[in-house]
C-alpha positions as a printed Julia matrix, in Angstrom:
367×3 Matrix{Float64}:
 141.91  163.0    79.89
 144.4   160.81   81.56
 142.94  159.73   84.93
 145.46  158.68   87.47
 143.59  157.45   91.06
 145.72  156.39   93.91
 148.43  158.71   92.66
 149.49  161.07   95.51
 151.74  164.04   94.58
 155.29  164.33   95.46
 156.56  167.23   93.84
 155.44  170.99   92.42
 157.63  172.97   90.91
 157.49  176.29   88.19
 159.49  175.18   85.22
 159.82  178.49   83.25
 156.08  179.42   82.46
 155.07  176.06   82.83
 154.28  174.06   86.04
 155.92  170.53   86.46
 153.81  168.06   88.94
 155.36  164.56   89.68
 153.34  161.91   91.63
 154.09  158.26   92.53
 151.33  155.78   91.67
 150.68  153.39   94.58
 149.95  150.2    92.93
 153.26  150.0    91.17
 155.47  152.66   92.18
 155.51  154.23   88.67
 156.31  157.99   88.82
 153.99  160.22   86.43
 155.39  163.82   85.33
 152.88  166.24   83.84
 153.88  169.54   82.61
 151.1   172.01   82.38
 150.23  175.72   81.71
 147.94  175.62   84.55
 147.13  173.4    87.23
 143.83  173.33   89.77
 144.29  172.03   93.18
 140.78  170.64   94.21
 141.76  168.93   97.63
 138.46  169.02   99.43
 138.62  169.35  103.49
 142.51  169.12  103.26
 142.87  172.42  102.35
 145.84  174.33  102.15
 147.55  171.78  104.29
 147.86  169.51  101.14
 149.78  172.38   99.59
 152.41  173.46  102.37
 154.75  170.99  101.39
 155.04  173.0    98.01
 153.93  176.43   98.9
 155.0   176.76  102.89
 153.81  180.53  103.19
 150.11  179.47  102.48
 147.66  179.73  105.76
 145.56  177.13  106.86
 141.99  178.14  105.26
 139.35  175.41  105.73
 137.32  174.33  108.41
 135.98  170.97  108.1
 132.82  169.89  109.12
 132.13  166.43  109.95
 128.59  164.84  108.5
 127.52  161.32  109.2
 124.57  159.29  107.7
 122.86  156.11  109.12
 121.33  153.44  106.91
 118.14  152.12  107.91
 116.3   148.57  107.24
 113.85  149.62  104.76
 111.19  147.26  105.96
 110.99  149.26  109.59
 110.86  152.5   107.52
 109.09  152.06  104.43
 108.84  155.86  103.1
 108.3   156.36   99.53
 109.12  160.14   99.49
 111.88  162.25  100.78
 111.11  163.5   104.49
 112.67  166.92  105.81
 112.34  167.58  109.87
 114.05  169.18  112.61
 115.99  167.89  115.32
 114.25  168.49  118.58
 117.28  168.98  120.44
 118.83  171.79  118.15
 116.22  172.96  115.73
 118.85  171.46  112.68
 117.36  170.22  109.6
 117.78  166.6   108.9
 116.55  164.4   105.93
 115.29  160.59  105.6
 115.4   159.52  102.05
 114.39  156.47  100.37
 117.11  154.96   98.06
 117.79  152.04   95.97
 116.79  149.14   98.41
 117.65  151.32  101.69
 116.39  154.3   103.75
 119.18  156.91  105.3
 119.01  159.51  107.36
 121.46  162.62  108.3
 123.31  164.61  108.85
 125.35  165.79  111.51
 127.26  169.16  110.83
 129.88  169.5   113.78
 133.4   170.99  113.8
 135.97  168.47  113.34
 139.69  168.12  114.13
 140.66  164.68  113.88
 142.1   162.62  111.04
 141.12  164.22  107.68
 141.52  160.87  105.81
 139.41  158.78  108.39
 136.76  160.9   110.1
 134.75  157.93  111.48
 131.77  157.44  113.02
 131.56  157.75  116.77
 128.4   156.58  118.95
 127.4   160.03  119.64
 126.98  160.86  115.98
 124.63  157.98  115.89
 122.69  158.47  119.07
 122.15  161.98  117.83
 120.16  160.97  114.43
 118.73  157.81  115.8
 116.98  160.39  118.47
 115.42  162.33  115.63
 114.56  159.09  113.94
 112.67  158.08  116.78
 111.03  161.5   117.79
 109.9   161.71  114.39
 108.9   158.33  113.34
 107.75  156.64  116.69
 105.46  154.26  115.38
 107.97  152.72  113.37
 110.28  151.61  116.78
 113.72  152.01  115.18
 116.6   151.07  117.49
 120.09  150.92  117.03
 119.71  147.18  115.8
 117.98  148.4   112.61
 121.03  150.75  111.43
 122.86  148.43  109.0
 125.31  150.77  107.48
 126.76  154.16  108.25
 129.03  156.58  106.15
 131.04  159.78  107.14
 132.46  162.66  105.19
 133.84  165.99  105.74
 132.71  169.31  104.4
 135.49  171.76  103.44
 134.02  174.93  104.63
 136.26  178.0   104.37
 137.42  179.43  107.58
 134.98  182.04  109.28
 135.7   183.28  112.47
 132.61  182.54  115.23
 130.02  181.0   113.04
 128.91  177.65  114.4
 129.77  174.99  111.61
 126.15  174.79  111.02
 125.85  178.23  109.82
 129.29  178.66  107.99
 128.37  179.45  104.32
 128.85  176.34  101.75
 129.71  178.82   99.29
 132.87  178.04   97.23
 135.74  180.3    96.12
 138.37  180.15   93.5
 141.85  181.25   94.33
 145.13  181.39   92.62
 148.26  180.34   94.58
 150.85  181.55   92.26
 149.98  182.57   88.57
 148.59  179.64   86.82
 148.33  177.68   90.01
 144.68  177.38   91.08
 142.64  176.49   93.91
 138.89  175.53   94.61
 137.89  175.51   98.09
 134.34  175.42   99.92
 131.26  174.22   98.13
 129.56  171.04   98.45
 128.67  167.84   96.43
 125.49  169.14   94.93
 127.17  171.96   93.37
 130.4   170.1    92.0
 129.51  170.94   88.31
 129.06  174.83   89.15
 132.72  174.97   91.05
 134.3   172.93   88.3
 132.9   175.42   85.6
 134.08  178.39   87.61
 137.75  177.23   88.3
 138.06  176.02   84.61
 137.19  179.4    83.11
 139.76  181.08   85.55
 142.26  178.61   84.37
 141.4   179.13   80.71
 142.1   182.97   81.02
 145.95  181.94   81.99
 145.92  179.18   79.17
 144.91  181.7    76.6
 147.29  184.22   77.37
 150.39  181.81   78.03
 149.76  179.55   74.78
 148.57  182.59   72.55
 145.4   180.33   71.13
 142.56  181.84   69.72
 139.65  182.99   72.54
 138.78  179.55   74.11
 135.28  178.59   74.52
 133.96  178.98   78.45
 133.57  175.71   80.08
 130.42  173.83   78.79
 129.3   172.16   81.64
 126.06  173.96   81.96
 125.23  172.7    78.82
 126.89  169.34   78.61
 125.04  166.17   79.57
 126.97  163.54   81.77
 128.27  160.44   80.42
 125.52  158.13   79.46
 122.75  160.99   79.27
 123.0   161.88   75.78
 120.29  161.0    73.93
 118.01  160.74   77.14
 115.6   163.63   77.68
 113.09  162.58   79.77
 111.55  159.83   81.94
 109.83  158.47   78.93
 113.12  157.85   77.28
 114.51  156.13   80.49
 111.49  154.08   80.53
 112.16  153.08   76.91
 115.62  152.13   77.13
 114.52  149.96   80.19
 112.33  148.18   78.39
 114.65  147.72   75.46
 117.73  146.29   77.92
 115.28  143.77   79.55
 114.06  142.59   76.36
 117.25  142.18   74.85
 118.83  140.61   78.09
 115.88  138.58   79.02
 116.45  139.91   82.8
 114.31  140.76   85.63
 112.6   144.15   85.54
 115.16  145.16   88.65
 118.25  144.39   87.04
 117.36  146.33   83.67
 116.14  149.6    85.9
 119.15  149.38   87.91
 121.4   149.38   84.78
 120.02  152.26   82.79
 119.5   154.2    86.25
 123.12  153.91   86.81
 124.61  153.87   83.12
 122.16  155.33   81.04
 123.0   154.86   77.11
 126.46  153.39   78.53
 124.72  150.38   79.26
 124.96  149.39   75.45
 128.6   149.13   75.98
 127.98  146.39   78.49
 125.77  144.17   76.8
 128.16  141.45   75.54
 129.36  141.09   79.23
 126.07  141.24   80.88
 124.64  138.38   78.33
 127.87  136.14   79.12
 127.67  136.54   82.68
 123.98  137.41   83.79
 123.91  135.6    87.21
 123.27  138.03   90.49
 126.13  138.18   92.57
 123.65  138.72   95.53
 119.93  137.19   95.31
 118.22  140.2    96.47
 120.44  142.82   94.87
 120.41  143.89   91.11
 123.98  143.41   90.38
 125.48  140.91   88.13
 128.82  139.31   87.69
 128.29  140.95   84.01
 128.45  144.25   85.57
 131.18  143.6    87.89
 133.58  142.59   84.77
 132.69  146.0    83.29
 133.25  147.79   86.09
 136.87  146.07   86.92
 137.77  146.6    83.46
 136.58  150.12   82.7
 135.86  152.06   86.01
 139.38  152.57   87.35
 139.36  150.03   90.24
 142.12  150.43   92.48
 141.24  148.93   95.5
 138.28  146.22   96.17
 136.19  148.8    98.34
 136.15  150.83   95.68
 133.69  148.21   93.98
 131.52  147.88   97.24
 131.61  151.46   97.94
 131.93  153.6    94.99
 131.32  151.97   91.68
 128.08  150.08   93.35
 126.11  150.41   96.83
 126.39  147.13   97.97
 127.96  148.3   101.23
 124.47  150.13  101.83
 122.19  147.88  100.4
 123.43  144.63  101.5
 123.07  144.31  105.41
 126.06  142.06  105.4
 128.05  144.56  103.28
 128.92  142.22  100.41
 131.21  140.39  102.58
 129.82  137.0   101.29
 131.22  137.45   98.0
 134.14  139.46   98.8
 136.62  136.6    98.11
 135.16  135.81   94.99
 134.89  139.34   93.71
 138.54  140.12   94.8
 139.8   136.92   93.12
 138.03  138.33   89.74
 139.33  141.77   90.01
 142.79  140.17   90.69
 142.41  138.0    87.5
 140.97  141.24   85.4
 143.36  144.27   86.44
 146.19  141.21   86.54
 147.28  141.72   90.19
 148.65  139.3    92.76
 147.32  137.27   95.63
 149.07  139.31   97.52
 146.77  142.0    96.48
 143.63  140.25   97.13
 144.82  139.49  100.89
 145.54  143.21  101.56
 142.58  144.76   99.46
 140.09  142.61  101.02
 141.5   142.7   104.32
 141.22  146.56  104.27
 137.36  146.49  103.09
 136.75  144.23  105.79
 138.31  146.85  107.98
 136.32  149.32  106.16
 133.23  147.51  107.18
 134.34  147.18  110.83
 134.96  150.77  111.39
 131.43  151.76  109.89
 129.96  149.39  112.69
 132.27  150.18  115.47
 129.42  152.09  117.45
 127.85  148.99  118.01
 130.67  147.88  120.2
 130.88  151.03  121.91
 126.91  150.93  122.81
 127.53  147.4   124.21
 125.29  145.84  121.33
């Protein structure tokens, strides 16, 4: 596959029996043109609004529902297993889960009409979840000061009249705007592979007819392991690989466990960098400068926040959100990716703003 992140689509047109899609890469302004028999638009909470510039007659079809999570100090709430609860105010199902060095709690489920790009976290959101934590874990003494991070997102619910956001179906549906142009709507993160299989199978039917190719195999998602999972079948395989990595690198056990949990067998591709740059980037977290170099070179990083938020969990695990190493990591990113100091300044400022926005509820509370 050719992957083009941060590349907004600027044109969609029918060209004979094909689709021609153009896009502009944000980093350098380069135009990319793709010609294909089938196109799949997986646009999440933006729904048909994202497609209207190219298909003006489409009706609005997505009902965004906002959900937030709060990240809590694990020393104050040292749970070992997931805990399911119901909110005392409205009976909504909520969950508290231990993660890798932190505990998080959520989620809210409310209709949303604001900026789809930046749903944000409000004081009301935080207070709703904090109320639930305090009700079910009164002995922990959790306060707003124990919230170390937040995140928010939008569920792309398919519109249903009258039903509350909480009760709207999470099922997905495949649509076809025009011949060969497909959409996938609804669904949720935990069903993403089923969603992908359904829409790919729909697209393959068009490809088969158009290209006069032999009957194509159905999508293999149900049988295909994710990258890094090949050769790993059970917990013992993970334990054996962890022991091998730790012995080879002579590293701490938490670093070896983190690497295997995150990359699986792909850790073997990283060994030379991990050996050459073994130092931790933060003293209490298992990330090393070797891993950072691998991420920058191989994981399609465009902005420095990609590293802190999407390629690692530093934003959530470090109470300071990694800000102490932001300048050094941004400079390394520029070196590896061939970017200038202007990018370093802009991308670093963007991440600082992201951190401020995630904790802005404190200012609203007067904290």
